[in-house]
Amino acid sequence: MEKSSINSFSKRLITTVILVPLVIGCVVYGYTSMYLLAMLGAALLSWEWATMVPNKRAPFYAVAYFFIAVTATLLGSLEGWIGSMVLALILVFFKTRDENHRWLLLLGIPYISVGIWALVEIYTLYGAQMVLWFLFLVWGVDIGGYIFGCTLKGPKLAPGISPNKTWSGLIGGVALAMAVSYGVCRYFDAADWSIFKFYLIMAGILAVIAQIGDLIESAIKRHLGLKDSSNLIPGHGGFFDRVDGLIFAAPFAVLILRSLVLFAN
């Protein structure tokens, strides 16, 4: 790696060593701490989106994003969740009539709320172990993509969107995610999981989806002329930069897990 890459990796490593145990602790401790962690994430994402996308009333948008994210995780019925989402979209739609980035401001509502809801839904339906499995495999994608991409380099994955991403990073990230998934499954006694191989395949699928989420965020930042969503996290950029793949893949994880239950029955 080049010296700049090493320095960046060092900052990432230090921040990761501090934050990862805190996140794991919140997930393991119980629903209340998991919910508070999700709401903290929603607040940070709401603030970053409202300040990242140029607009005339950032405080309003930040509150709107956060409110619908909280509502999405509290409502027990799908109908109620959809209803609140539609009302929020209508409200913000009329508020954004004079904005230059109207559709990006509207996109913030489903982007944040659906991702946060899905993370809490995984915990509610399947428990802390499943959330940890999902977190570790997405972290594996990020770490593998960074290490293999910086080390092996090679052909660019999407040079028009994110010049630093390579095919080697994608393949390395997916491979590490699957390896991490295997390790987590073994740690939690995979012998009790009747369809263990499904989780390995699922890890590979979600790893690719997480990378797509990363590319979508990169495309948004490129459109806005930004390098990072903020400078909140040393070595990582903004909070959104770190969880873009996570919140994008989480709804797909819920869909796949629910289909697994139907398949098992």
CSV table of C-alpha atoms in Angstrom, one decimal:
chain,number,residue,atom,x,y,z
A,1,MET,CA,0.0,0.0,0.0
A,2,GLU,CA,1.0,3.6,-0.5
A,3,LYS,CA,1.9,5.8,2.5
A,4,SER,CA,-1.4,7.7,2.2
A,5,SER,CA,-3.4,4.5,2.1
A,6,ILE,CA,-1.5,3.2,5.2
A,7,ASN,CA,-2.3,6.3,7.1
A,8,SER,CA,-5.9,6.2,6.1
A,9,PHE,CA,-6.1,2.5,7.1
A,10,SER,CA,-4.5,3.3,10.5
A,11,LYS,CA,-7.2,5.9,11.2
A,12,ARG,CA,-9.9,3.5,10.1
A,13,LEU,CA,-8.5,0.8,12.3
A,14,ILE,CA,-8.3,2.9,15.4
A,15,THR,CA,-11.8,4.2,14.9
A,16,THR,CA,-13.1,0.7,14.2
A,17,VAL,CA,-11.4,-0.7,17.4
A,18,ILE,CA,-13.3,1.9,19.4
A,19,LEU,CA,-16.7,1.9,17.7
A,20,VAL,CA,-17.2,-1.8,16.9
A,21,PRO,CA,-17.2,-3.0,20.6
A,22,LEU,CA,-19.8,-0.3,21.4
A,23,VAL,CA,-22.0,-1.4,18.6
A,24,ILE,CA,-21.8,-5.1,19.5
A,25,GLY,CA,-22.4,-4.2,23.2
A,26,CYS,CA,-25.6,-2.4,22.3
A,27,VAL,CA,-26.8,-5.3,20.1
A,28,VAL,CA,-26.1,-7.9,22.7
A,29,TYR,CA,-27.4,-6.0,25.7
A,30,GLY,CA,-31.0,-6.0,24.7
A,31,TYR,CA,-33.8,-4.5,22.7
A,32,THR,CA,-33.8,-1.1,24.4
A,33,SER,CA,-30.1,-0.5,23.7
A,34,MET,CA,-30.5,-1.9,20.1
A,35,TYR,CA,-33.4,0.5,19.5
A,36,LEU,CA,-31.5,3.5,21.0
A,37,LEU,CA,-28.5,2.6,18.7
A,38,ALA,CA,-30.8,2.5,15.7
A,39,MET,CA,-32.3,5.9,16.7
A,40,LEU,CA,-28.8,7.4,17.1
A,41,GLY,CA,-28.0,6.1,13.6
A,42,ALA,CA,-31.3,7.6,12.3
A,43,ALA,CA,-30.5,10.9,13.8
A,44,LEU,CA,-27.0,11.0,12.3
A,45,LEU,CA,-28.2,9.9,8.9
A,46,SER,CA,-31.0,12.5,9.0
A,47,TRP,CA,-28.6,15.3,9.9
A,48,GLU,CA,-26.0,14.2,7.2
A,49,TRP,CA,-28.6,13.9,4.4
A,50,ALA,CA,-30.2,17.2,5.3
A,51,THR,CA,-26.8,19.0,5.2
A,52,MET,CA,-25.2,16.9,2.4
A,53,VAL,CA,-28.0,17.8,-0.1
A,54,PRO,CA,-28.0,21.6,-0.7
A,55,ASN,CA,-31.4,23.0,0.4
A,56,LYS,CA,-33.1,26.0,2.0
A,57,ARG,CA,-34.5,24.4,5.1
A,58,ALA,CA,-32.1,21.8,6.5
A,59,PRO,CA,-33.5,21.7,10.0
A,60,PHE,CA,-37.0,20.8,8.7
A,61,TYR,CA,-35.7,18.0,6.5
A,62,ALA,CA,-33.5,16.6,9.3
A,63,VAL,CA,-36.5,16.4,11.7
A,64,ALA,CA,-38.8,15.0,9.0
A,65,TYR,CA,-36.3,12.2,8.2
A,66,PHE,CA,-35.8,11.4,11.8
A,67,PHE,CA,-39.5,11.4,12.6
A,68,ILE,CA,-40.4,9.0,9.9
A,69,ALA,CA,-37.5,6.7,10.8
A,70,VAL,CA,-38.7,6.6,14.4
A,71,THR,CA,-42.3,6.0,13.2
A,72,ALA,CA,-41.2,3.2,10.9
A,73,THR,CA,-39.6,1.3,13.7
A,74,LEU,CA,-42.4,1.8,16.2
A,75,LEU,CA,-45.4,0.9,14.0
A,76,GLY,CA,-46.3,-2.7,14.3
A,77,SER,CA,-48.3,-3.0,11.1
A,78,LEU,CA,-47.1,-2.7,7.5
A,79,GLU,CA,-50.2,-0.7,6.6
A,80,GLY,CA,-49.6,1.9,9.3
A,81,TRP,CA,-45.9,2.1,8.2
A,82,ILE,CA,-46.8,2.6,4.5
A,83,GLY,CA,-49.5,5.2,5.5
A,84,SER,CA,-47.0,7.3,7.5
A,85,MET,CA,-44.4,7.0,4.8
A,86,VAL,CA,-46.9,8.3,2.2
A,87,LEU,CA,-47.9,11.2,4.4
A,88,ALA,CA,-44.3,12.1,5.0
A,89,LEU,CA,-43.5,12.0,1.3
A,90,ILE,CA,-46.5,14.2,0.5
A,91,LEU,CA,-45.5,16.8,3.2
A,92,VAL,CA,-41.9,17.0,2.0
A,93,PHE,CA,-43.0,17.0,-1.6
A,94,PHE,CA,-44.9,20.2,-1.1
A,95,LYS,CA,-42.1,21.7,1.0
A,96,THR,CA,-39.5,21.0,-1.7
A,97,ARG,CA,-41.2,22.7,-4.6
A,98,ASP,CA,-38.6,25.5,-4.7
A,99,GLU,CA,-35.6,23.2,-4.1
A,100,ASN,CA,-33.0,22.5,-6.8
A,101,HIS,CA,-32.4,18.9,-5.5
A,102,ARG,CA,-36.0,18.1,-4.8
A,103,TRP,CA,-35.8,14.4,-5.7
A,104,LEU,CA,-32.7,13.8,-3.6
A,105,LEU,CA,-34.4,15.4,-0.6
A,106,LEU,CA,-37.4,13.2,-1.1
A,107,LEU,CA,-35.2,10.1,-1.5
A,108,GLY,CA,-33.9,10.7,2.0
A,109,ILE,CA,-37.2,9.6,3.5
A,110,PRO,CA,-37.3,6.0,2.3
A,111,TYR,CA,-33.5,5.6,2.1
A,112,ILE,CA,-33.1,6.3,5.8
A,113,SER,CA,-36.3,5.0,7.3
A,114,VAL,CA,-36.5,1.7,5.4
A,115,GLY,CA,-32.8,0.8,6.3
A,116,ILE,CA,-33.2,1.7,10.0
A,117,TRP,CA,-36.6,-0.2,10.2
A,118,ALA,CA,-35.0,-3.3,8.6
A,119,LEU,CA,-32.2,-3.4,11.1
A,120,VAL,CA,-34.6,-3.3,14.0
A,121,GLU,CA,-36.9,-5.8,12.2
A,122,ILE,CA,-34.0,-8.3,12.0
A,123,TYR,CA,-33.5,-7.9,15.7
A,124,THR,CA,-37.2,-8.2,16.6
A,125,LEU,CA,-37.8,-11.2,14.4
A,126,TYR,CA,-34.6,-13.1,14.7
A,127,GLY,CA,-32.6,-11.8,17.7
A,128,ALA,CA,-29.2,-10.4,18.4
A,129,GLN,CA,-27.3,-13.3,16.8
A,130,MET,CA,-28.8,-12.6,13.4
A,131,VAL,CA,-28.0,-8.9,13.7
A,132,LEU,CA,-24.4,-9.7,14.6
A,133,TRP,CA,-24.2,-12.1,11.7
A,134,PHE,CA,-25.5,-9.4,9.3
A,135,LEU,CA,-23.2,-6.7,10.8
A,136,PHE,CA,-20.1,-8.8,10.6
A,137,LEU,CA,-20.7,-9.9,7.0
A,138,VAL,CA,-21.2,-6.2,5.9
A,139,TRP,CA,-18.1,-5.1,7.8
A,140,GLY,CA,-16.3,-8.0,6.1
A,141,VAL,CA,-17.3,-6.6,2.7
A,142,ASP,CA,-16.0,-3.1,3.6
A,143,ILE,CA,-12.7,-4.4,5.1
A,144,GLY,CA,-12.1,-7.0,2.3
A,145,GLY,CA,-12.9,-4.5,-0.4
A,146,TYR,CA,-10.5,-1.9,1.1
A,147,ILE,CA,-7.6,-4.3,1.7
A,148,PHE,CA,-7.8,-6.3,-1.5
A,149,GLY,CA,-8.7,-3.2,-3.6
A,150,CYS,CA,-5.7,-1.2,-2.3
A,151,THR,CA,-3.3,-4.2,-2.5
A,152,LEU,CA,-4.2,-5.8,-5.7
A,153,LYS,CA,-5.8,-2.9,-7.6
A,154,GLY,CA,-6.6,-3.9,-11.1
A,155,PRO,CA,-9.6,-3.0,-13.4
A,156,LYS,CA,-11.9,-0.4,-12.0
A,157,LEU,CA,-15.4,-1.5,-10.9
A,158,ALA,CA,-17.3,1.7,-11.8
A,159,PRO,CA,-14.8,4.4,-12.7
A,160,GLY,CA,-17.5,6.9,-13.6
A,161,ILE,CA,-19.0,6.6,-10.1
A,162,SER,CA,-16.2,5.7,-7.7
A,163,PRO,CA,-12.7,5.7,-9.3
A,164,ASN,CA,-11.1,3.9,-6.3
A,165,LYS,CA,-13.3,0.8,-6.4
A,166,THR,CA,-11.9,-2.2,-8.3
A,167,TRP,CA,-13.1,-5.7,-9.2
A,168,SER,CA,-10.5,-7.2,-7.0
A,169,GLY,CA,-12.0,-5.2,-4.1
A,170,LEU,CA,-15.4,-6.5,-4.9
A,171,ILE,CA,-14.3,-10.1,-5.2
A,172,GLY,CA,-12.2,-9.8,-2.1
A,173,GLY,CA,-15.0,-8.1,-0.1
A,174,VAL,CA,-17.5,-10.8,-1.1
A,175,ALA,CA,-15.1,-13.6,-0.3
A,176,LEU,CA,-14.3,-12.1,3.2
A,177,ALA,CA,-18.0,-11.6,3.9
A,178,MET,CA,-18.6,-15.3,3.2
A,179,ALA,CA,-15.7,-16.3,5.3
A,180,VAL,CA,-16.9,-14.1,8.1
A,181,SER,CA,-20.4,-15.5,7.8
A,182,TYR,CA,-18.9,-19.0,8.0
A,183,GLY,CA,-17.0,-18.1,11.2
A,184,VAL,CA,-19.9,-16.5,12.9
A,185,CYS,CA,-22.2,-19.4,12.1
A,186,ARG,CA,-19.6,-21.8,13.5
A,187,TYR,CA,-19.3,-19.7,16.6
A,188,PHE,CA,-23.0,-19.7,17.2
A,189,ASP,CA,-23.1,-23.4,16.7
A,190,ALA,CA,-24.2,-23.8,13.0
A,191,ALA,CA,-25.0,-27.4,13.6
A,192,ASP,CA,-28.4,-26.2,14.9
A,193,TRP,CA,-29.1,-24.5,11.6
A,194,SER,CA,-30.8,-26.9,9.3
A,195,ILE,CA,-29.9,-24.9,6.2
A,196,PHE,CA,-26.4,-23.7,7.1
A,197,LYS,CA,-25.4,-23.5,3.4
A,198,PHE,CA,-28.2,-21.1,2.7
A,199,TYR,CA,-26.5,-18.5,5.1
A,200,LEU,CA,-23.3,-18.8,3.2
A,201,ILE,CA,-24.9,-18.2,-0.1
A,202,MET,CA,-27.0,-15.4,1.5
A,203,ALA,CA,-23.8,-13.7,2.7
A,204,GLY,CA,-22.5,-13.6,-0.8
A,205,ILE,CA,-25.7,-12.1,-2.2
A,206,LEU,CA,-26.0,-9.5,0.6
A,207,ALA,CA,-22.3,-8.7,0.1
A,208,VAL,CA,-22.9,-7.8,-3.5
A,209,ILE,CA,-26.1,-5.8,-2.5
A,210,ALA,CA,-24.1,-3.9,0.1
A,211,GLN,CA,-21.5,-3.0,-2.6
A,212,ILE,CA,-24.3,-1.7,-4.8
A,213,GLY,CA,-25.5,0.4,-1.9
A,214,ASP,CA,-22.0,1.8,-1.5
A,215,LEU,CA,-21.9,2.7,-5.3
A,216,ILE,CA,-25.3,4.4,-5.1
A,217,GLU,CA,-24.1,6.6,-2.2
A,218,SER,CA,-20.9,7.3,-4.2
A,219,ALA,CA,-23.0,8.3,-7.2
A,220,ILE,CA,-25.1,10.7,-5.0
A,221,LYS,CA,-21.9,12.3,-3.6
A,222,ARG,CA,-20.4,12.6,-7.1
A,223,HIS,CA,-23.5,14.3,-8.3
A,224,LEU,CA,-23.3,16.7,-5.4
A,225,GLY,CA,-19.5,17.2,-5.9
A,226,LEU,CA,-18.7,15.8,-2.4
A,227,LYS,CA,-16.0,13.4,-1.3
A,228,ASP,CA,-17.6,12.4,2.0
A,229,SER,CA,-21.0,12.8,3.5
A,230,SER,CA,-19.4,14.6,6.4
A,231,ASN,CA,-16.2,14.6,8.5
A,232,LEU,CA,-17.8,13.0,11.5
A,233,ILE,CA,-15.7,9.9,11.8
A,234,PRO,CA,-11.9,10.1,11.6
A,235,GLY,CA,-10.5,8.1,8.7
A,236,HIS,CA,-14.0,7.1,7.5
A,237,GLY,CA,-15.6,10.4,6.5
A,238,GLY,CA,-19.3,10.6,7.5
A,239,PHE,CA,-21.6,8.2,9.2
A,240,PHE,CA,-23.5,7.6,6.0
A,241,ASP,CA,-20.2,6.7,4.3
A,242,ARG,CA,-19.8,3.8,6.8
A,243,VAL,CA,-23.4,2.5,6.8
A,244,ASP,CA,-24.4,3.0,3.2
A,245,GLY,CA,-24.1,-0.6,2.3
A,246,LEU,CA,-25.6,-1.7,5.6
A,247,ILE,CA,-28.9,0.2,5.4
A,248,PHE,CA,-29.2,-0.6,1.7
A,249,ALA,CA,-28.7,-4.4,2.2
A,250,ALA,CA,-30.8,-4.6,5.4
A,251,PRO,CA,-34.3,-4.6,3.7
A,252,PHE,CA,-33.1,-7.3,1.4
A,253,ALA,CA,-31.8,-9.3,4.4
A,254,VAL,CA,-35.3,-9.1,5.9
A,255,LEU,CA,-36.9,-10.3,2.6
A,256,ILE,CA,-34.5,-13.2,2.3
A,257,LEU,CA,-34.9,-14.3,5.9
A,258,ARG,CA,-38.6,-14.2,5.7
A,259,SER,CA,-38.5,-16.3,2.5
A,260,LEU,CA,-36.3,-18.7,4.4
A,261,VAL,CA,-38.9,-19.1,7.1
A,262,LEU,CA,-41.5,-19.8,4.4
A,263,PHE,CA,-39.2,-22.3,2.7
A,264,ALA,CA,-38.5,-24.0,6.0
A,265,ASN,CA,-42.2,-24.4,6.6
